[in-house]
Amino acid sequence: MDQELLLKGSRRLEWAEAHMSVLREIGKKLNETGTLKGVKVGMALHVEAKTGMLAVTLAQAGAKVRLASCNPLSTDDSVALALKHERGVEVYARKGESHDEYYENLNAVLDMRPEFVIDDGADLITMLHTVRREQLSEVKGGNEETTTGVIRLKAMAADGKLNFPVMAVNDARMKYLFDNRYGTGQSTFDGFLNATNLLVAGKELVVAGYGWCGRGVAMRAKGLGAIVTITEVDAVRAIEARLDGFNVMTMAQAAPRADIIITATGCKDIVRAEHLSMVKDGCVMGNSGHFDNEISKKALESMASPPVRVREHVERYDLKDGRKVYLIAEGRLMNLAAGQGHPVEIMDMSFSIQALALEHLVRNCATMRPEVYPVPSGMDELVARLKLKAMGLSIDELTPAQKKYLEDWQEGT
Ligand code: ADE
């Protein structure tokens, strides 16, 4: 065994553990109640230190846990090793795994016959509803971590195809307000800067999508001194972007001026042939959405000679007309493929919601329908209170008279 790699993973887990105080509190509560004792949980998440601490927390609370990656490029091999050898978590993941290996690993998670699943992007749940249907009836519920996954699962439910209840962890306020905005905002530039070592200040930077992730990326790009342009398909969000002080235009208008293009839409074909035909020589492109289909690799491949790896996480495409463009991390989510994912304190909140949502499912699945459920607001409140405490912040409380005022429509002023 590679002892150096093991030590590195071990230290990374310790670091995450030390900075995830909310999850620690939730873990204590789960240990006391014993709700997760003996429960089989299959997980497909980004296998890195914060995820590792979620798996460890569930395992310490008595769950039987098996973990695979939800993306072929996002695994931290050092953490995977330390989880296996020091923390007793079964892990099936390797950074750079092939397409076939990726599905073999998801299959290995399903081989444990999980009663509950925790997914990020909905590939695991989709497999259960397609190629592993024979064990669908054994699954009592699932959690979904990300916007893309929730969209897929809502489509599945609308089609009448979803077979068990799913908690939309992504849609909890304590998740998307911080993870999607501040998490993606910071980690996108962790990945970008690590991959490129380029200056952001003074660059024309285009952000595709002004959802919570796009808002976070745009905010941080502005902070780093970029001249930021937003592309959107939602008219309301486009106005919001404009009033937040950004240029707003179509991708066709934005692409020719871009030094950097970052996609964060959750949709496909955002940068396609018609845009690639106009981008400037030297344009650097990267994606922070869940799947690697936002920047069309098919179009790039058809317009350029085979890519040349010019840095660890950057490939150069030489277009036939002589322009060169650069793609970060093969168009996969650069915050994890080229960076370390969201900051620890952010994932502390997201994974606390995950742990509580799982407990909720275990307790209530017998009476829940096969639908996508919002996370109960009490969980947001609990995690927020614990986080405030961890931050050393106090807030005011309503006085009895204020409470009455808010409930009494007759009182007026
Ligand atoms: N670390 C673990 N899961 C993550 C996610 N979904 N996004 C960013 N960083 C992560």
Coordinates of C-alpha atoms and ligand atoms in Angstrom, one line a residue:
M1 CA 0.0 0.0 0.0
D2 CA 1.1 3.6 -0.7
Q3 CA 1.8 4.8 2.8
E4 CA 2.4 8.4 1.7
L5 CA -1.0 8.5 0.0
L6 CA -2.7 7.0 3.0
L7 CA -1.2 9.6 5.3
K8 CA -2.2 12.4 3.0
G9 CA -5.8 11.1 2.9
S10 CA -5.8 10.5 6.7
R11 CA -4.7 14.1 7.3
R12 CA -7.3 15.5 4.8
L13 CA -10.1 13.6 6.7
E14 CA -8.8 14.9 10.0
W15 CA -8.8 18.5 8.6
A16 CA -12.4 18.1 7.3
E17 CA -13.4 16.5 10.6
A18 CA -12.0 19.4 12.6
H19 CA -13.9 22.0 10.6
M20 CA -17.3 20.2 10.4
S21 CA -18.7 20.9 13.8
V22 CA -22.3 21.0 12.7
L23 CA -22.1 17.5 11.2
R24 CA -20.4 16.3 14.4
E25 CA -23.3 17.5 16.5
I26 CA -25.8 15.8 14.1
G27 CA -23.7 12.7 14.3
K28 CA -24.0 12.7 18.1
K29 CA -27.7 13.0 17.9
L30 CA -27.9 10.1 15.4
N31 CA -25.8 8.0 17.7
E32 CA -28.1 8.7 20.6
T33 CA -31.3 7.9 18.7
G34 CA -29.9 4.8 17.0
T35 CA -32.2 5.5 14.0
L36 CA -29.5 4.4 11.5
K37 CA -28.4 1.2 13.3
G38 CA -28.1 -1.6 10.7
V39 CA -29.5 0.5 7.9
K40 CA -27.9 -0.2 4.5
V41 CA -27.0 3.1 2.7
G42 CA -25.5 3.2 -0.9
M43 CA -23.9 6.5 -1.8
A44 CA -22.7 8.0 -5.1
L45 CA -21.1 11.3 -4.3
H46 CA -17.9 13.1 -5.0
V47 CA -15.4 11.0 -3.1
E48 CA -13.3 13.6 -1.2
A49 CA -12.7 14.5 2.4
K50 CA -16.0 16.2 3.2
T51 CA -18.0 13.4 1.7
G52 CA -15.7 11.0 3.5
M53 CA -16.8 12.6 6.8
L54 CA -20.5 12.2 5.9
A55 CA -19.9 8.5 5.2
V56 CA -17.9 8.2 8.5
T57 CA -20.7 10.0 10.4
L58 CA -23.4 7.6 9.1
A59 CA -21.2 4.6 9.7
Q60 CA -20.5 5.7 13.3
A61 CA -24.2 6.0 13.8
G62 CA -24.5 2.3 12.9
A63 CA -25.3 2.4 9.1
K64 CA -23.7 0.0 6.7
V65 CA -22.3 2.3 4.1
R66 CA -20.9 1.8 0.6
L67 CA -19.6 4.7 -1.5
A68 CA -18.8 5.3 -5.2
S69 CA -18.0 8.4 -7.0
C70 CA -20.7 10.4 -9.0
N71 CA -18.1 11.7 -11.4
P72 CA -15.1 9.9 -13.0
L73 CA -12.7 12.8 -12.3
S74 CA -13.7 14.0 -8.8
T75 CA -12.2 11.3 -6.6
D76 CA -9.4 12.2 -4.2
D77 CA -7.5 8.9 -4.2
S78 CA -5.8 9.7 -0.9
V79 CA -9.1 10.1 0.8
A80 CA -10.6 6.9 -0.8
L81 CA -7.6 5.0 0.6
A82 CA -7.8 6.4 4.1
L83 CA -11.6 5.8 4.2
K84 CA -11.0 2.1 3.3
H85 CA -8.1 1.4 5.5
E86 CA -8.6 3.6 8.5
R87 CA -12.3 4.5 8.7
G88 CA -14.0 1.2 7.7
V89 CA -15.9 2.7 4.8
E90 CA -16.2 0.5 1.6
V91 CA -15.2 2.8 -1.3
Y92 CA -15.4 2.1 -5.0
A93 CA -13.8 5.0 -6.8
R94 CA -10.7 6.1 -8.6
K95 CA -9.7 9.5 -10.0
G96 CA -9.7 9.1 -13.8
E97 CA -11.8 6.0 -13.9
S98 CA -13.1 5.0 -17.3
H99 CA -16.7 5.2 -18.3
D100 CA -17.1 1.4 -17.8
E101 CA -15.3 1.5 -14.4
Y102 CA -17.6 4.4 -13.3
Y103 CA -20.6 2.2 -13.9
E104 CA -18.9 -0.9 -12.4
N105 CA -18.4 1.2 -9.2
L106 CA -22.1 2.3 -9.1
N107 CA -23.0 -1.4 -9.6
A108 CA -20.8 -2.3 -6.7
V109 CA -22.7 0.1 -4.5
L110 CA -26.0 -1.5 -5.7
D111 CA -24.6 -5.0 -5.1
M112 CA -24.9 -4.3 -1.3
R113 CA -28.7 -4.1 -1.9
P114 CA -29.1 -0.7 -0.2
E115 CA -32.3 0.2 1.5
F116 CA -31.5 3.9 1.1
V117 CA -29.4 5.8 -1.4
I118 CA -27.7 9.1 -1.4
D119 CA -27.1 10.4 -4.9
D120 CA -25.5 13.4 -6.5
G121 CA -26.7 13.9 -10.1
A122 CA -29.2 11.0 -10.0
D123 CA -27.1 8.4 -11.9
L124 CA -27.4 5.8 -9.1
I125 CA -31.2 6.3 -8.8
T126 CA -31.5 6.2 -12.6
M127 CA -29.6 2.8 -12.7
L128 CA -32.0 1.5 -10.1
H129 CA -35.0 2.4 -12.3
T130 CA -33.4 1.0 -15.5
V131 CA -30.8 -1.7 -15.4
R132 CA -31.2 -2.8 -11.8
R133 CA -35.0 -2.8 -11.6
E134 CA -35.1 -6.2 -9.9
Q135 CA -34.0 -4.6 -6.6
L136 CA -36.1 -1.4 -6.9
S137 CA -38.7 -2.8 -4.4
E138 CA -36.0 -3.1 -1.7
V139 CA -35.2 0.6 -1.8
K140 CA -37.2 2.6 0.7
G141 CA -35.9 6.1 -0.1
G142 CA -33.2 8.4 -1.4
N143 CA -31.6 11.8 -1.1
E144 CA -30.5 13.9 -4.0
E145 CA -27.6 16.4 -3.5
T146 CA -27.6 18.6 -6.6
T147 CA -29.8 20.8 -8.8
T148 CA -29.3 18.6 -11.9
G149 CA -30.3 15.5 -10.0
V150 CA -33.4 17.1 -8.6
I151 CA -34.5 18.2 -12.1
R152 CA -34.0 14.6 -13.4
L153 CA -35.9 13.1 -10.5
K154 CA -38.8 15.5 -10.8
A155 CA -39.0 14.6 -14.5
M156 CA -39.0 10.9 -13.5
A157 CA -41.8 11.6 -11.0
A158 CA -43.8 13.6 -13.5
D159 CA -43.5 10.6 -15.8
G160 CA -44.9 8.4 -13.1
K161 CA -41.6 6.4 -13.1
L162 CA -40.2 7.2 -9.7
N163 CA -40.5 4.2 -7.3
F164 CA -39.6 5.6 -3.9
P165 CA -39.6 8.9 -2.0
V166 CA -36.6 11.2 -2.6
M167 CA -35.6 14.1 -0.4
A168 CA -34.5 17.1 -2.5
V169 CA -31.6 18.0 -0.3
N170 CA -30.4 20.5 -2.9
D171 CA -33.6 22.6 -2.4
A172 CA -33.1 23.1 1.3
R173 CA -32.2 26.8 2.0
M174 CA -29.2 25.7 4.2
K175 CA -28.0 23.9 1.1
Y176 CA -28.5 26.0 -2.0
L177 CA -28.1 29.4 -0.5
F178 CA -24.6 28.6 0.6
D179 CA -23.3 25.5 -1.3
N180 CA -24.5 26.5 -4.7
R181 CA -23.6 30.2 -4.3
Y182 CA -20.6 30.6 -2.0
G183 CA -19.4 27.0 -2.5
T184 CA -19.5 27.0 -6.3
G185 CA -18.3 30.6 -6.3
Q186 CA -15.1 29.9 -4.4
S187 CA -14.4 26.3 -5.6
T188 CA -14.8 27.2 -9.3
F189 CA -11.9 29.7 -8.9
D190 CA -10.0 27.1 -6.8
G191 CA -10.2 24.8 -9.8
F192 CA -9.6 27.6 -12.4
L193 CA -6.6 29.0 -10.7
N194 CA -5.1 25.7 -9.9
A195 CA -5.6 24.6 -13.5
T196 CA -4.4 27.7 -15.3
N197 CA -2.3 29.9 -13.0
L198 CA -3.8 32.8 -15.0
L199 CA -4.8 36.3 -13.9
V200 CA -8.5 36.9 -13.7
A201 CA -8.4 40.7 -13.1
G202 CA -9.0 42.7 -16.3
K203 CA -10.3 39.7 -18.3
E204 CA -13.6 39.5 -20.1
L205 CA -15.2 36.6 -18.3
V206 CA -18.5 35.1 -19.4
V207 CA -20.7 33.2 -16.9
A208 CA -23.4 31.1 -18.5
G209 CA -26.4 30.7 -16.1
Y210 CA -27.5 33.0 -13.3
G211 CA -29.0 30.4 -11.0
W212 CA -27.5 30.1 -7.5
C213 CA -24.2 28.6 -8.9
G214 CA -23.9 31.2 -11.6
R215 CA -24.6 34.0 -9.2
G216 CA -21.8 32.7 -7.0
V217 CA -19.3 32.4 -9.8
A218 CA -20.2 35.9 -11.1
M219 CA -19.8 37.4 -7.7
R220 CA -16.4 35.9 -7.2
A221 CA -15.3 36.8 -10.7
K222 CA -16.2 40.4 -10.1
G223 CA -14.3 40.3 -6.8
L224 CA -11.2 39.1 -8.6
G225 CA -11.5 42.0 -11.0
A226 CA -12.9 40.4 -14.1
I227 CA -15.3 42.3 -16.4
V228 CA -18.3 39.9 -16.1
T229 CA -21.0 39.1 -18.6
I230 CA -23.9 36.8 -17.9
T231 CA -25.9 34.7 -20.4
E232 CA -29.3 33.5 -19.4
V233 CA -32.5 32.0 -20.8
D234 CA -34.7 33.1 -17.9
A235 CA -35.9 36.7 -18.3
V236 CA -36.3 37.4 -14.6
R237 CA -32.8 36.1 -13.8
A238 CA -31.4 38.1 -16.7
I239 CA -32.8 41.3 -15.2
E240 CA -31.5 40.3 -11.7
A241 CA -28.0 39.9 -13.3
R242 CA -28.2 43.3 -14.9
L243 CA -29.3 45.0 -11.7
D244 CA -26.5 43.2 -9.9
G245 CA -24.2 45.2 -12.2
F246 CA -23.3 42.6 -14.9
N247 CA -23.4 42.8 -18.7
V248 CA -26.2 40.6 -20.0
M249 CA -26.2 39.3 -23.6
T250 CA -26.6 36.1 -25.7
M251 CA -23.8 33.6 -25.9
A252 CA -23.5 34.5 -29.6
Q253 CA -22.8 38.1 -28.5
A254 CA -20.6 37.2 -25.5
A255 CA -18.4 34.5 -27.0
P256 CA -16.4 36.7 -29.4
R257 CA -15.3 39.0 -26.5
A258 CA -14.6 36.3 -23.9
D259 CA -11.2 35.6 -22.5
I260 CA -12.7 33.1 -20.1
I261 CA -16.1 31.2 -20.4
I262 CA -17.5 29.4 -17.4
T263 CA -20.7 27.4 -17.7
A264 CA -23.0 26.8 -14.7
T265 CA -26.4 26.1 -16.2
G266 CA -27.2 22.4 -15.6
C267 CA -28.3 22.2 -19.2
K268 CA -26.5 20.9 -22.3
D269 CA -24.9 22.5 -25.4
I270 CA -24.3 25.9 -23.9
V271 CA -21.1 26.5 -25.8
R272 CA -21.5 24.8 -29.2
A273 CA -20.1 25.0 -32.7
E274 CA -21.7 28.3 -33.6
H275 CA -20.0 29.9 -30.6
L276 CA -16.7 28.1 -30.9
S277 CA -16.5 29.4 -34.5
M278 CA -16.4 33.0 -33.0
V279 CA -14.3 32.7 -29.8
K280 CA -11.1 34.6 -29.5
D281 CA -7.7 32.9 -29.9
G282 CA -6.6 31.8 -26.4
C283 CA -10.1 31.7 -24.9
V284 CA -10.1 29.4 -21.8
M285 CA -13.3 27.5 -21.1
G286 CA -14.4 25.6 -18.1
N287 CA -17.6 24.1 -16.6
S288 CA -18.9 24.1 -13.1
G289 CA -22.2 22.3 -13.9
H290 CA -22.7 18.7 -12.9
F291 CA -22.3 17.0 -16.3
D292 CA -19.6 17.5 -19.0
N293 CA -22.1 18.4 -21.7
E294 CA -22.3 22.2 -21.2
I295 CA -19.3 22.9 -23.4
S296 CA -19.8 20.7 -26.5
K297 CA -16.7 18.4 -26.8
K298 CA -18.3 16.9 -29.9
A299 CA -18.2 20.3 -31.6
L300 CA -14.6 20.9 -30.3
E301 CA -13.4 17.6 -31.6
S302 CA -15.0 18.1 -35.0
M303 CA -13.5 21.6 -35.3
A304 CA -10.0 20.9 -34.1
S305 CA -7.2 18.4 -34.2
P306 CA -6.9 16.0 -31.2
P307 CA -6.4 17.9 -28.0
V308 CA -3.0 18.4 -26.5
R309 CA -2.6 18.3 -22.7
V310 CA -0.7 21.5 -21.9
R311 CA -1.0 21.5 -18.1
E312 CA -2.3 18.8 -15.7
H313 CA -5.9 20.0 -16.0
V314 CA -5.9 21.9 -19.3
E315 CA -6.1 20.7 -22.9
R316 CA -5.5 22.8 -25.9
Y317 CA -7.6 22.5 -29.1
D318 CA -6.0 23.8 -32.3
L319 CA -8.9 24.9 -34.4
K320 CA -8.5 24.5 -38.2
D321 CA -8.3 28.3 -38.8
G322 CA -5.3 28.6 -36.5
R323 CA -7.0 29.8 -33.3
K324 CA -6.2 27.9 -30.1
V325 CA -8.7 27.4 -27.3
Y326 CA -8.3 25.7 -23.9
L327 CA -10.6 23.4 -22.0
I328 CA -10.2 22.8 -18.3
A329 CA -10.7 19.3 -16.9
E330 CA -12.2 17.8 -20.1
G331 CA -15.3 20.0 -19.5
R332 CA -16.1 18.2 -16.3
L333 CA -16.9 20.2 -13.2
M334 CA -13.7 22.0 -12.7
N335 CA -14.2 22.8 -9.0
L336 CA -13.7 19.1 -8.2
A337 CA -11.8 17.8 -11.2
A338 CA -9.2 20.6 -11.0
G339 CA -9.8 21.9 -7.4
Q340 CA -10.7 20.5 -4.0
G341 CA -14.5 21.0 -4.2
H342 CA -16.5 23.3 -2.0
P343 CA -15.0 24.7 1.2
V344 CA -15.2 22.5 4.3
E345 CA -17.5 24.8 6.2
I346 CA -20.0 24.9 3.3
M347 CA -20.1 21.1 3.0
D348 CA -20.6 20.9 6.8
M349 CA -24.0 22.5 6.3
S350 CA -24.9 20.6 3.1
F351 CA -24.0 17.2 4.6
S352 CA -25.7 18.0 7.9
I353 CA -28.9 18.4 5.9
Q354 CA -28.0 15.1 4.1
A355 CA -27.7 13.2 7.4
L356 CA -30.9 14.7 8.8
A357 CA -32.8 14.0 5.5
L358 CA -31.7 10.4 5.7
E359 CA -32.8 10.1 9.3
H360 CA -36.2 11.6 8.2
L361 CA -36.5 9.0 5.4
V362 CA -35.7 6.1 7.7
R363 CA -38.3 7.3 10.2
N364 CA -41.0 8.2 7.7
C365 CA -40.5 6.2 4.5
A366 CA -43.4 3.8 5.3
T367 CA -45.9 6.6 4.9
M368 CA -44.2 8.5 2.1
R369 CA -45.2 8.4 -1.5
P370 CA -42.8 7.9 -4.5
E371 CA -42.3 11.7 -4.9
V372 CA -39.6 14.3 -4.7
Y373 CA -40.1 15.8 -1.2
P374 CA -38.8 19.1 0.1
V375 CA -36.6 19.0 3.2
P376 CA -38.8 20.0 6.3
S377 CA -38.0 23.6 7.3
G378 CA -37.2 22.4 10.8
M379 CA -34.0 20.9 9.5
D380 CA -32.9 24.2 8.0
E381 CA -33.6 25.8 11.3
L382 CA -31.6 23.2 13.3
V383 CA -28.6 23.3 11.0
A384 CA -28.7 27.2 10.9
R385 CA -28.8 27.4 14.7
L386 CA -25.9 25.0 15.0
K387 CA -23.9 26.9 12.4
L388 CA -24.5 30.2 14.1
K389 CA -23.3 28.7 17.3
A390 CA -20.2 27.4 15.5
M391 CA -19.6 30.9 14.1
G392 CA -19.9 32.5 17.5
L393 CA -22.9 34.6 16.4
S394 CA -26.0 35.5 18.3
I395 CA -29.3 36.8 16.8
D396 CA -32.3 38.5 18.3
E397 CA -35.6 36.8 19.2
L398 CA -39.1 38.1 18.7
T399 CA -40.6 39.5 21.8
P400 CA -44.1 38.0 22.7
A401 CA -45.6 41.3 21.6
Q402 CA -43.8 41.1 18.2
K403 CA -45.0 37.5 17.8
K404 CA -48.6 38.6 18.5
Y405 CA -48.2 41.5 16.1
L406 CA -47.1 39.2 13.3
E407 CA -50.1 36.9 13.9
D408 CA -52.8 39.5 14.4
W409 CA -53.9 41.0 11.1
Q410 CA -56.2 43.4 12.9
E411 CA -53.5 45.2 14.9
G412 CA -52.1 47.3 12.1
T413 CA -49.7 49.9 13.1
Ligands
ADE1 N1 -17.6 18.0 -2.2 C1 -18.4 17.0 -2.0 N2 -19.6 17.0 -2.7 C2 -19.5 18.2 -3.4 C3 -20.3 18.8 -4.3 N3 -21.5 18.3 -4.7 N4 -19.9 20.0 -4.9 C4 -18.7 20.5 -4.5 N5 -17.9 20.0 -3.7 C5 -18.2 18.8 -3.1

